[in-house]
PDB file of C-alpha atoms in Angstrom:
ATOM      1  CA  MET A   1     112.786 114.128  75.859  1.00 95.00           C
ATOM      2  CA  ASN A   2     110.527 114.031  78.902  1.00 97.00           C
ATOM      3  CA  HIS A   3     111.645 117.567  79.751  1.00 98.00           C
ATOM      4  CA  ALA A   4     110.973 118.643  76.144  1.00 97.00           C
ATOM      5  CA  THR A   5     107.368 117.396  76.325  1.00 97.00           C
ATOM      6  CA  ASN A   6     104.633 119.856  77.266  1.00 97.00           C
ATOM      7  CA  LYS A   7     102.048 117.461  78.695  1.00 96.00           C
ATOM      8  CA  GLU A   8      99.469 120.151  79.470  1.00 96.00           C
ATOM      9  CA  ALA A   9      99.543 121.354  75.868  1.00 95.00           C
ATOM     10  CA  LEU A  10      99.076 117.783  74.629  1.00 94.00           C
ATOM     11  CA  ILE A  11      96.114 117.291  76.955  1.00 95.00           C
ATOM     12  CA  GLN A  12      94.434 120.410  75.627  1.00 94.00           C
ATOM     13  CA  LEU A  13      95.183 119.554  72.006  1.00 91.00           C
ATOM     14  CA  VAL A  14      94.285 115.856  71.952  1.00 90.00           C
ATOM     15  CA  THR A  15      91.755 115.393  74.787  1.00 89.00           C
ATOM     16  CA  PHE A  16      90.317 118.936  74.909  1.00 90.00           C
ATOM     17  CA  GLY A  17      91.347 119.150  78.541  1.00 91.00           C
ATOM     18  CA  ASN A  18      89.912 115.781  79.602  1.00 88.00           C
ATOM     19  CA  GLY A  19      93.103 114.370  81.025  1.00 91.00           C
ATOM     20  CA  LYS A  20      95.973 114.849  83.436  1.00 94.00           C
ATOM     21  CA  PRO A  21      99.736 114.272  83.256  1.00 96.00           C
ATOM     22  CA  MET A  22     100.976 110.840  84.253  1.00 96.00           C
ATOM     23  CA  ARG A  23     102.449 110.603  87.765  1.00 96.00           C
ATOM     24  CA  SER A  24     103.666 107.008  87.415  1.00 97.00           C
ATOM     25  CA  PHE A  25     103.571 104.174  84.901  1.00 95.00           C
ATOM     26  CA  MET A  26     100.386 103.191  86.766  1.00 93.00           C
ATOM     27  CA  SER A  27      97.147 105.084  86.383  1.00 90.00           C
ATOM     28  CA  ALA A  28      95.907 107.093  89.352  1.00 91.00           C
ATOM     29  CA  THR A  29      93.054 104.586  89.768  1.00 87.00           C
ATOM     30  CA  THR A  30      95.363 101.606  90.308  1.00 92.00           C
ATOM     31  CA  PRO A  31      95.656 100.278  93.872  1.00 94.00           C
ATOM     32  CA  LEU A  32      99.097 101.130  95.355  1.00 97.00           C
ATOM     33  CA  PHE A  33      99.572 103.931  92.820  1.00 96.00           C
ATOM     34  CA  ALA A  34     102.155 106.280  94.355  1.00 97.00           C
ATOM     35  CA  PRO A  35     102.416 109.691  92.636  1.00 97.00           C
ATOM     36  CA  GLN A  36     106.015 110.506  91.787  1.00 97.00           C
ATOM     37  CA  THR A  37     107.920 113.696  91.046  1.00 96.00           C
ATOM     38  CA  MET A  38     107.844 113.772  87.265  1.00 97.00           C
ATOM     39  CA  TYR A  39     109.718 115.604  84.523  1.00 97.00           C
ATOM     40  CA  ALA A  40     108.558 119.205  84.293  1.00 96.00           C
ATOM     41  CA  TYR A  41     108.436 120.851  80.885  1.00 97.00           C
ATOM     42  CA  ASN A  42     111.812 122.580  80.728  1.00 98.00           C
ATOM     43  CA  LEU A  43     113.264 123.124  77.269  1.00 97.00           C
ATOM     44  CA  ALA A  44     116.557 124.516  78.599  1.00 97.00           C
ATOM     45  CA  LYS A  45     116.995 121.432  80.788  1.00 97.00           C
ATOM     46  CA  ALA A  46     116.236 119.177  77.833  1.00 97.00           C
ATOM     47  CA  LYS A  47     118.907 120.870  75.715  1.00 97.00           C
ATOM     48  CA  GLN A  48     121.392 120.696  78.581  1.00 97.00           C
ATOM     49  CA  LEU A  49     120.852 116.968  79.043  1.00 97.00           C
ATOM     50  CA  LEU A  50     121.108 116.299  75.308  1.00 97.00           C
ATOM     51  CA  THR A  51     124.421 118.160  75.187  1.00 97.00           C
ATOM     52  CA  ALA A  52     125.719 116.229  78.194  1.00 97.00           C
ATOM     53  CA  ALA A  53     124.742 112.987  76.458  1.00 95.00           C
ATOM     54  CA  GLY A  54     126.746 113.948  73.372  1.00 96.00           C
ATOM     55  CA  TYR A  55     123.840 115.185  71.242  1.00 96.00           C
ATOM     56  CA  ALA A  56     124.445 118.925  71.220  1.00 95.00           C
ATOM     57  CA  ASN A  57     123.150 118.999  67.637  1.00 94.00           C
ATOM     58  CA  GLY A  58     120.222 116.736  68.455  1.00 95.00           C
ATOM     59  CA  PHE A  59     119.399 113.501  66.661  1.00 96.00           C
ATOM     60  CA  GLU A  60     116.781 111.896  64.433  1.00 97.00           C
ATOM     61  CA  VAL A  61     114.391 109.209  65.672  1.00 97.00           C
ATOM     62  CA  THR A  62     111.466 107.393  64.043  1.00 97.00           C
ATOM     63  CA  VAL A  63     108.222 106.585  65.854  1.00 97.00           C
ATOM     64  CA  LEU A  64     105.756 103.921  64.734  1.00 96.00           C
ATOM     65  CA  ALA A  65     102.223 105.331  64.508  1.00 95.00           C
ATOM     66  CA  LEU A  66      98.855 103.738  63.845  1.00 94.00           C
ATOM     67  CA  SER A  67      97.649 104.682  60.384  1.00 95.00           C
ATOM     68  CA  GLY A  68      94.223 106.316  60.403  1.00 93.00           C
ATOM     69  CA  SER A  69      94.311 107.355  64.064  1.00 92.00           C
ATOM     70  CA  ALA A  70      93.565 111.096  64.143  1.00 91.00           C
ATOM     71  CA  ASP A  71      94.322 111.358  67.863  1.00 88.00           C
ATOM     72  CA  GLU A  72      97.659 109.593  67.561  1.00 92.00           C
ATOM     73  CA  LEU A  73      98.682 111.691  64.577  1.00 93.00           C
ATOM     74  CA  ALA A  74      97.742 114.901  66.402  1.00 93.00           C
ATOM     75  CA  GLN A  75      99.675 113.745  69.448  1.00 94.00           C
ATOM     76  CA  LEU A  76     102.804 112.821  67.498  1.00 96.00           C
ATOM     77  CA  THR A  77     102.702 115.916  65.301  1.00 96.00           C
ATOM     78  CA  ALA A  78     102.626 118.038  68.466  1.00 96.00           C
ATOM     79  CA  LEU A  79     105.547 116.053  69.908  1.00 97.00           C
ATOM     80  CA  GLN A  80     107.380 116.507  66.616  1.00 97.00           C
ATOM     81  CA  GLN A  81     107.149 120.277  67.014  1.00 97.00           C
ATOM     82  CA  MET A  82     107.980 120.260  70.746  1.00 97.00           C
ATOM     83  CA  TRP A  83     111.012 118.024  70.392  1.00 97.00           C
ATOM     84  CA  ALA A  84     112.279 119.933  67.354  1.00 97.00           C
ATOM     85  CA  ALA A  85     112.807 122.910  69.670  1.00 97.00           C
ATOM     86  CA  ALA A  86     115.265 120.737  71.620  1.00 96.00           C
ATOM     87  CA  GLY A  87     116.966 119.445  68.461  1.00 96.00           C
ATOM     88  CA  VAL A  88     115.207 116.060  68.292  1.00 97.00           C
ATOM     89  CA  ARG A  89     113.956 115.404  64.768  1.00 97.00           C
ATOM     90  CA  LEU A  90     110.963 113.043  65.006  1.00 97.00           C
ATOM     91  CA  LYS A  91     109.934 111.071  61.925  1.00 97.00           C
ATOM     92  CA  ILE A  92     106.434 109.563  61.974  1.00 97.00           C
ATOM     93  CA  GLU A  93     106.036 106.182  60.253  1.00 97.00           C
ATOM     94  CA  GLN A  94     102.360 105.273  59.887  1.00 96.00           C
ATOM     95  CA  LEU A  95     101.546 101.565  59.763  1.00 97.00           C
ATOM     96  CA  ASP A  96      98.495  99.327  60.019  1.00 97.00           C
ATOM     97  CA  SER A  97      97.942  97.745  63.421  1.00 95.00           C
ATOM     98  CA  ALA A  98      99.157  94.239  62.528  1.00 97.00           C
ATOM     99  CA  THR A  99     102.353  95.484  60.930  1.00 97.00           C
ATOM    100  CA  ARG A 100     103.142  97.850  63.778  1.00 96.00           C
ATOM    101  CA  THR A 101     102.551  95.125  66.372  1.00 95.00           C
ATOM    102  CA  ALA A 102     104.796  92.697  64.484  1.00 96.00           C
ATOM    103  CA  ARG A 103     107.513  95.346  64.211  1.00 96.00           C
ATOM    104  CA  TYR A 104     107.666  96.302  67.869  1.00 94.00           C
ATOM    105  CA  ARG A 105     107.378  92.705  69.082  1.00 94.00           C
ATOM    106  CA  ALA A 106     110.352  91.869  66.885  1.00 94.00           C
ATOM    107  CA  GLY A 107     112.294  94.811  68.285  1.00 93.00           C
ATOM    108  CA  ASP A 108     112.339  96.438  64.841  1.00 96.00           C
ATOM    109  CA  PHE A 109     111.681 100.015  65.927  1.00 96.00           C
ATOM    110  CA  GLN A 110     113.153 103.047  67.678  1.00 96.00           C
ATOM    111  CA  MET A 111     110.024 104.475  69.286  1.00 96.00           C
ATOM    112  CA  ARG A 112     106.323 103.708  69.215  1.00 95.00           C
ATOM    113  CA  ALA A 113     103.182 105.443  70.391  1.00 91.00           C
ATOM    114  CA  ALA A 114     101.327 103.410  72.985  1.00 89.00           C
ATOM    115  CA  ALA A 115      98.055 103.567  74.882  1.00 85.00           C
ATOM    116  CA  TRP A 116      96.551 101.056  77.259  1.00 83.00           C
ATOM    117  CA  THR A 117      93.452 100.666  79.397  1.00 80.00           C
ATOM    118  CA  ASN A 118      93.597  99.765  83.064  1.00 78.00           C
ATOM    119  CA  ASP A 119      90.988  97.038  82.662  1.00 75.00           C
ATOM    120  CA  ILE A 120      92.518  94.716  85.269  1.00 79.00           C
ATOM    121  CA  ASN A 121      93.027  97.046  88.189  1.00 82.00           C
ATOM    122  CA  ASP A 122      95.976  95.263  89.773  1.00 87.00           C
ATOM    123  CA  PRO A 123      99.421  96.761  90.464  1.00 94.00           C
ATOM    124  CA  SER A 124     101.083  93.383  89.857  1.00 95.00           C
ATOM    125  CA  GLN A 125      99.733  93.154  86.323  1.00 93.00           C
ATOM    126  CA  ILE A 126     100.679  96.636  85.201  1.00 94.00           C
ATOM    127  CA  THR A 127     104.118  96.397  86.840  1.00 96.00           C
ATOM    128  CA  SER A 128     104.832  93.066  85.173  1.00 96.00           C
ATOM    129  CA  TYR A 129     104.093  94.668  81.801  1.00 94.00           C
ATOM    130  CA  PHE A 130     106.059  97.857  82.292  1.00 95.00           C
ATOM    131  CA  ALA A 131     108.992  97.029  84.490  1.00 97.00           C
ATOM    132  CA  ILE A 132     109.700  93.288  84.370  1.00 97.00           C
ATOM    133  CA  TYR A 133     111.926  92.342  81.452  1.00 96.00           C
ATOM    134  CA  ASP A 134     111.198  88.609  81.554  1.00 95.00           C
ATOM    135  CA  ASN A 135     107.512  89.192  80.828  1.00 92.00           C
ATOM    136  CA  ILE A 136     107.372  91.272  77.628  1.00 93.00           C
ATOM    137  CA  GLN A 137     110.777  92.974  77.855  1.00 94.00           C
ATOM    138  CA  SER A 138     109.279  95.777  79.934  1.00 96.00           C
ATOM    139  CA  LEU A 139     106.677  96.753  77.355  1.00 93.00           C
ATOM    140  CA  TYR A 140     109.217  95.982  74.596  1.00 94.00           C
ATOM    141  CA  THR A 141     111.533  98.777  75.738  1.00 94.00           C
ATOM    142  CA  GLY A 142     114.362  96.456  76.772  1.00 95.00           C
ATOM    143  CA  TYR A 143     114.520  98.109  80.202  1.00 96.00           C
ATOM    144  CA  LYS A 144     115.748  95.855  83.017  1.00 97.00           C
ATOM    145  CA  SER A 145     116.313  96.654  86.688  1.00 98.00           C
ATOM    146  CA  PRO A 146     117.581  93.985  89.120  1.00 97.00           C
ATOM    147  CA  GLU A 147     116.283  96.122  92.004  1.00 98.00           C
ATOM    148  CA  ILE A 148     112.777  96.249  90.545  1.00 98.00           C
ATOM    149  CA  ASP A 149     112.932  92.502  89.883  1.00 98.00           C
ATOM    150  CA  ARG A 150     113.832  91.914  93.538  1.00 98.00           C
ATOM    151  CA  LEU A 151     111.120  94.205  94.897  1.00 98.00           C
ATOM    152  CA  PHE A 152     108.499  92.780  92.565  1.00 98.00           C
ATOM    153  CA  ALA A 153     109.311  89.200  93.561  1.00 97.00           C
ATOM    154  CA  GLN A 154     109.015  90.177  97.223  1.00 97.00           C
ATOM    155  CA  SER A 155     105.705  91.944  96.594  1.00 97.00           C
ATOM    156  CA  GLN A 156     104.184  88.748  95.202  1.00 96.00           C
ATOM    157  CA  GLN A 157     104.622  87.072  98.583  1.00 96.00           C
ATOM    158  CA  GLU A 158     104.052  90.060 100.876  1.00 97.00           C
ATOM    159  CA  THR A 159     100.861  89.940 102.935  1.00 96.00           C
ATOM    160  CA  ASN A 160     101.471  93.062 105.011  1.00 97.00           C
ATOM    161  CA  PRO A 161      99.617  95.915 103.236  1.00 96.00           C
ATOM    162  CA  ALA A 162     102.009  98.642 104.406  1.00 97.00           C
ATOM    163  CA  ARG A 163     105.140  96.751 103.349  1.00 98.00           C
ATOM    164  CA  ARG A 164     103.608  95.876  99.976  1.00 97.00           C
ATOM    165  CA  ALA A 165     102.656  99.512  99.400  1.00 98.00           C
ATOM    166  CA  SER A 166     106.246 100.520 100.216  1.00 98.00           C
ATOM    167  CA  GLN A 167     107.603  98.006  97.700  1.00 98.00           C
ATOM    168  CA  TYR A 168     105.409  99.388  94.933  1.00 98.00           C
ATOM    169  CA  ASN A 169     106.298 102.950  95.861  1.00 98.00           C
ATOM    170  CA  GLN A 170     109.976 102.055  95.469  1.00 98.00           C
ATOM    171  CA  ILE A 171     109.338 100.277  92.162  1.00 98.00           C
ATOM    172  CA  GLN A 172     107.548 103.311  90.748  1.00 98.00           C
ATOM    173  CA  GLY A 173     110.292 105.657  91.922  1.00 98.00           C
ATOM    174  CA  ILE A 174     113.053 103.576  90.326  1.00 98.00           C
ATOM    175  CA  TYR A 175     111.121 103.336  87.062  1.00 98.00           C
ATOM    176  CA  ILE A 176     110.383 107.058  86.888  1.00 97.00           C
ATOM    177  CA  LYS A 177     114.039 107.909  87.513  1.00 97.00           C
ATOM    178  CA  ALA A 178     115.166 105.550  84.737  1.00 97.00           C
ATOM    179  CA  ALA A 179     112.473 106.882  82.346  1.00 96.00           C
ATOM    180  CA  PRO A 180     112.451 104.157  79.686  1.00 96.00           C
ATOM    181  CA  ILE A 181     109.335 105.823  78.247  1.00 96.00           C
ATOM    182  CA  VAL A 182     108.172 109.381  77.620  1.00 96.00           C
ATOM    183  CA  PHE A 183     105.354 109.937  80.104  1.00 96.00           C
ATOM    184  CA  LEU A 184     102.352 111.725  78.580  1.00 96.00           C
ATOM    185  CA  TYR A 185      98.883 111.737  80.127  1.00 94.00           C
ATOM    186  CA  GLU A 186      95.925 109.709  81.336  1.00 92.00           C
ATOM    187  CA  THR A 187      92.260 110.221  80.530  1.00 88.00           C
ATOM    188  CA  PRO A 188      89.009 108.944  82.088  1.00 80.00           C
ATOM    189  CA  TYR A 189      87.403 105.995  80.364  1.00 74.00           C
ATOM    190  CA  PRO A 190      84.968 107.621  77.880  1.00 72.00           C
ATOM    191  CA  VAL A 191      81.314 106.599  77.965  1.00 75.00           C
ATOM    192  CA  ALA A 192      78.475 108.195  75.981  1.00 80.00           C
ATOM    193  CA  LEU A 193      74.860 107.504  76.934  1.00 81.00           C
ATOM    194  CA  SER A 194      71.561 108.730  75.583  1.00 89.00           C
ATOM    195  CA  LYS A 195      69.403 110.630  78.052  1.00 89.00           C
ATOM    196  CA  LYS A 196      66.791 107.942  77.446  1.00 90.00           C
ATOM    197  CA  VAL A 197      69.004 105.260  79.037  1.00 85.00           C
ATOM    198  CA  SER A 198      68.366 104.424  82.691  1.00 87.00           C
ATOM    199  CA  GLY A 199      69.606 101.758  85.083  1.00 85.00           C
ATOM    200  CA  PHE A 200      72.923 101.309  83.270  1.00 80.00           C
ATOM    201  CA  VAL A 201      76.053 100.900  85.423  1.00 75.00           C
ATOM    202  CA  GLN A 202      79.447 101.413  83.800  1.00 70.00           C
ATOM    203  CA  ILE A 203      82.102  98.861  84.780  1.00 67.00           C
ATOM    204  CA  PRO A 204      85.014 100.836  86.341  1.00 60.00           C
ATOM    205  CA  LEU A 205      87.742 100.026  83.832  1.00 63.00           C
ATOM    206  CA  GLY A 206      90.147 102.653  85.155  1.00 55.00           C
ATOM    207  CA  ASN A 207      91.953 105.148  82.973  1.00 56.00           C
ATOM    208  CA  ASN A 208      93.517 105.203  79.538  1.00 55.00           C
ATOM    209  CA  ILE A 209      97.255 105.893  79.628  1.00 61.00           C
ATOM    210  CA  PHE A 210      99.223 107.405  76.743  1.00 66.00           C
ATOM    211  CA  ALA A 211     102.997 107.295  76.377  1.00 64.00           C
ATOM    212  CA  ALA A 212     105.764 107.077  73.823  1.00 66.00           C
ATOM    213  CA  THR A 213     108.036 104.099  74.394  1.00 64.00           C
ATOM    214  CA  SER A 214     111.500 103.496  73.025  1.00 66.00           C
ATOM    215  CA  LEU A 215     113.606 100.401  72.534  1.00 64.00           C
ATOM    216  CA  GLU A 216     116.824 100.375  74.555  1.00 62.00           C
ATOM    217  CA  LYS A 217     119.775  98.980  72.621  1.00 52.00           C
TER     218      LYS A 217
END
Protein backbone atom coordinates (compact mmCIF):
# COMPACT_ATOMS: atom_id res chain seq x y z
CA MET A 1 0.00 0.00 0.00
CA ASN A 2 2.98 2.28 0.52
CA HIS A 3 4.06 1.56 -3.06
CA ALA A 4 0.50 2.29 -4.27
CA THR A 5 0.53 5.74 -2.64
CA ASN A 6 1.56 8.74 -4.74
CA LYS A 7 2.79 11.08 -2.00
CA GLU A 8 3.66 13.94 -4.35
CA ALA A 9 0.13 13.94 -5.76
CA LEU A 10 -1.32 14.00 -2.24
CA ILE A 11 0.91 16.93 -1.30
CA GLN A 12 -0.27 18.92 -4.30
CA LEU A 13 -3.92 18.02 -3.74
CA VAL A 14 -4.20 18.52 0.02
CA THR A 15 -1.45 21.03 0.92
CA PHE A 16 -1.16 22.84 -2.44
CA GLY A 17 2.50 21.89 -2.55
CA ASN A 18 3.33 22.97 1.01
CA GLY A 19 4.74 19.67 2.16
CA LYS A 20 7.24 16.91 1.52
CA PRO A 21 7.11 13.10 1.68
CA MET A 22 7.94 11.52 5.01
CA ARG A 23 11.46 10.08 5.30
CA SER A 24 10.93 8.48 8.72
CA PHE A 25 8.26 8.23 11.39
CA MET A 26 9.99 11.32 12.82
CA SER A 27 9.65 14.74 11.26
CA ALA A 28 12.70 16.23 9.58
CA THR A 29 12.91 18.80 12.39
CA THR A 30 13.33 16.20 15.14
CA PRO A 31 16.82 15.82 16.63
CA LEU A 32 18.42 12.51 15.51
CA PHE A 33 16.06 12.30 12.53
CA ALA A 34 17.78 10.01 10.01
CA PRO A 35 16.27 10.09 6.50
CA GLN A 36 15.55 6.59 5.26
CA THR A 37 15.03 5.02 1.84
CA MET A 38 11.26 5.05 1.55
CA TYR A 39 8.67 3.34 -0.63
CA ALA A 40 8.62 4.88 -4.09
CA TYR A 41 5.31 5.12 -5.91
CA ASN A 42 5.32 1.95 -8.00
CA LEU A 43 1.93 0.51 -8.90
CA ALA A 44 3.41 -2.59 -10.55
CA LYS A 45 5.43 -3.32 -7.41
CA ALA A 46 2.33 -2.86 -5.26
CA LYS A 47 0.37 -5.36 -7.35
CA GLN A 48 3.28 -7.81 -7.27
CA LEU A 49 3.52 -7.66 -3.49
CA LEU A 50 -0.25 -8.05 -3.07
CA THR A 51 -0.19 -11.14 -5.28
CA ALA A 52 2.73 -12.59 -3.32
CA ALA A 53 0.79 -12.00 -0.10
CA GLY A 54 -2.19 -13.94 -1.45
CA TYR A 55 -4.31 -10.95 -2.50
CA ALA A 56 -4.10 -11.15 -6.28
CA ASN A 57 -7.70 -9.91 -6.42
CA GLY A 58 -7.08 -7.23 -3.82
CA PHE A 59 -9.07 -6.78 -0.62
CA GLU A 60 -11.45 -4.39 1.12
CA VAL A 61 -10.41 -2.28 4.11
CA THR A 62 -12.21 0.41 6.13
CA VAL A 63 -10.51 3.57 7.38
CA LEU A 64 -11.84 5.72 10.22
CA ALA A 65 -12.06 9.38 9.18
CA LEU A 66 -12.89 12.55 11.08
CA SER A 67 -16.31 13.79 10.07
CA GLY A 68 -16.28 17.37 8.82
CA SER A 69 -12.56 17.46 7.99
CA ALA A 70 -12.28 18.60 4.36
CA ASP A 71 -8.54 17.93 4.24
CA GLU A 72 -8.87 14.42 5.62
CA LEU A 73 -11.71 13.58 3.25
CA ALA A 74 -9.72 14.89 0.27
CA GLN A 75 -6.70 12.89 1.40
CA LEU A 76 -8.64 9.65 1.87
CA THR A 77 -10.65 10.05 -1.33
CA ALA A 78 -7.38 10.41 -3.24
CA LEU A 79 -5.99 7.31 -1.49
CA GLN A 80 -9.21 5.49 -2.33
CA GLN A 81 -8.60 6.13 -6.03
CA MET A 82 -4.86 5.36 -5.88
CA TRP A 83 -5.27 2.10 -4.00
CA ALA A 84 -8.17 1.00 -6.21
CA ALA A 85 -5.68 0.83 -9.08
CA ALA A 86 -3.80 -1.82 -7.07
CA GLY A 87 -6.99 -3.70 -6.16
CA VAL A 88 -7.39 -2.32 -2.62
CA ARG A 89 -10.97 -1.20 -2.05
CA LEU A 90 -10.93 1.53 0.63
CA LYS A 91 -14.14 2.29 2.51
CA ILE A 92 -14.26 5.61 4.39
CA GLU A 93 -16.18 5.62 7.68
CA GLN A 94 -16.67 9.17 8.95
CA LEU A 95 -17.03 9.57 12.71
CA ASP A 96 -16.96 12.37 15.28
CA SER A 97 -13.67 12.80 17.11
CA ALA A 98 -14.74 11.20 20.40
CA THR A 99 -16.19 8.14 18.73
CA ARG A 100 -13.20 7.65 16.47
CA THR A 101 -10.78 7.99 19.39
CA ALA A 102 -12.75 5.46 21.45
CA ARG A 103 -12.81 3.04 18.52
CA TYR A 104 -9.10 3.05 17.77
CA ARG A 105 -8.10 2.97 21.44
CA ALA A 106 -10.28 -0.11 21.82
CA GLY A 107 -8.67 -1.70 18.78
CA ASP A 108 -12.02 -1.63 16.96
CA PHE A 109 -10.74 -0.57 13.54
CA GLN A 110 -8.79 -1.68 10.48
CA MET A 111 -7.17 1.61 9.49
CA ARG A 112 -7.37 5.20 10.64
CA ALA A 113 -6.16 8.53 9.32
CA ALA A 114 -3.73 10.19 11.69
CA ALA A 115 -1.90 13.49 11.99
CA TRP A 116 0.30 14.76 14.78
CA THR A 117 2.34 17.83 15.63
CA ASN A 118 5.96 17.64 16.72
CA ASP A 119 5.34 19.94 19.68
CA ILE A 120 7.85 18.21 21.98
CA ASN A 121 10.90 18.00 19.78
CA ASP A 122 12.45 14.90 21.33
CA PRO A 123 13.30 11.64 19.52
CA SER A 124 12.53 9.62 22.66
CA GLN A 125 8.97 10.88 22.82
CA ILE A 126 8.06 10.30 19.20
CA THR A 127 9.76 6.88 19.17
CA SER A 128 7.92 5.79 22.30
CA TYR A 129 4.63 6.64 20.59
CA PHE A 130 5.35 5.04 17.25
CA ALA A 131 7.56 2.07 17.89
CA ILE A 132 7.24 0.96 21.52
CA TYR A 133 4.32 -1.40 22.05
CA ASP A 134 4.19 -1.08 25.83
CA ASN A 135 3.42 2.64 25.60
CA ILE A 136 0.35 2.95 23.37
CA GLN A 137 0.74 -0.25 21.33
CA SER A 138 2.94 1.58 18.83
CA LEU A 139 0.37 4.23 17.98
CA TYR A 140 -2.37 1.58 18.32
CA THR A 141 -1.02 -0.41 15.36
CA GLY A 142 -0.06 -3.45 17.43
CA TYR A 143 3.46 -3.38 15.97
CA LYS A 144 6.17 -4.80 18.24
CA SER A 145 9.89 -5.22 17.61
CA PRO A 146 12.19 -6.73 20.27
CA GLU A 147 15.16 -5.16 18.45
CA ILE A 148 13.64 -1.69 18.61
CA ASP A 149 12.77 -2.25 22.28
CA ARG A 150 16.40 -3.15 22.98
CA LEU A 151 17.83 -0.19 21.08
CA PHE A 152 15.36 2.23 22.63
CA ALA A 153 16.17 1.05 26.16
CA GLN A 154 19.88 1.50 25.43
CA SER A 155 19.28 4.97 24.00
CA GLN A 156 17.67 6.12 27.25
CA GLN A 157 20.96 5.56 29.07
CA GLU A 158 23.41 6.48 26.29
CA THR A 159 25.39 9.67 26.88
CA ASN A 160 27.65 9.43 23.83
CA PRO A 161 26.00 11.56 21.09
CA ALA A 162 27.38 9.49 18.20
CA ARG A 163 26.28 6.16 19.68
CA ARG A 164 22.83 7.53 20.52
CA ALA A 165 22.44 8.86 16.97
CA SER A 166 23.39 5.41 15.64
CA GLN A 167 20.77 3.76 17.84
CA TYR A 168 18.04 6.04 16.54
CA ASN A 169 19.19 5.56 12.97
CA GLN A 170 18.82 1.80 13.44
CA ILE A 171 15.41 2.19 15.08
CA GLN A 172 14.13 4.27 12.17
CA GLY A 173 15.50 1.82 9.62
CA ILE A 174 13.84 -1.18 11.30
CA TYR A 175 10.53 0.67 11.55
CA ILE A 176 10.55 1.80 7.92
CA LYS A 177 11.30 -1.73 6.73
CA ALA A 178 8.42 -3.15 8.78
CA ALA A 179 6.06 -0.37 7.61
CA PRO A 180 3.24 -0.68 10.16
CA ILE A 181 1.84 2.57 8.75
CA VAL A 182 1.39 4.10 5.31
CA PHE A 183 3.84 7.00 5.20
CA LEU A 184 2.35 10.16 3.66
CA TYR A 185 3.82 13.63 4.10
CA GLU A 186 4.85 16.37 6.50
CA THR A 187 3.99 20.06 6.34
CA PRO A 188 5.41 23.18 8.04
CA TYR A 189 3.48 24.43 11.04
CA PRO A 190 1.04 26.99 9.54
CA VAL A 191 0.99 30.51 10.95
CA ALA A 192 -0.96 33.47 9.55
CA LEU A 193 -0.13 37.01 10.67
CA SER A 194 -1.48 40.40 9.73
CA LYS A 195 1.05 42.78 8.22
CA LYS A 196 0.23 45.08 11.13
CA VAL A 197 1.72 42.62 13.65
CA SER A 198 5.30 43.22 14.76
CA GLY A 199 7.57 41.74 17.42
CA PHE A 200 5.80 38.36 17.40
CA VAL A 201 8.00 35.24 17.60
CA GLN A 202 6.48 31.90 16.64
CA ILE A 203 7.37 29.00 18.94
CA PRO A 204 9.10 26.34 16.77
CA LEU A 205 6.61 23.50 17.13
CA GLY A 206 8.13 21.42 14.35
CA ASN A 207 6.14 19.85 11.55
CA ASN A 208 2.75 18.25 11.13
CA ILE A 209 2.96 14.61 10.05
CA PHE A 210 0.20 12.77 8.17
CA ALA A 211 -0.09 9.00 7.85
CA ALA A 212 -2.59 6.19 7.63
CA THR A 213 -2.14 3.62 10.37
CA SER A 214 -3.46 0.09 10.52
CA LEU A 215 -4.08 -2.34 13.34
CA GLU A 216 -2.00 -5.51 13.14
CA LYS A 217 -3.94 -8.63 14.10
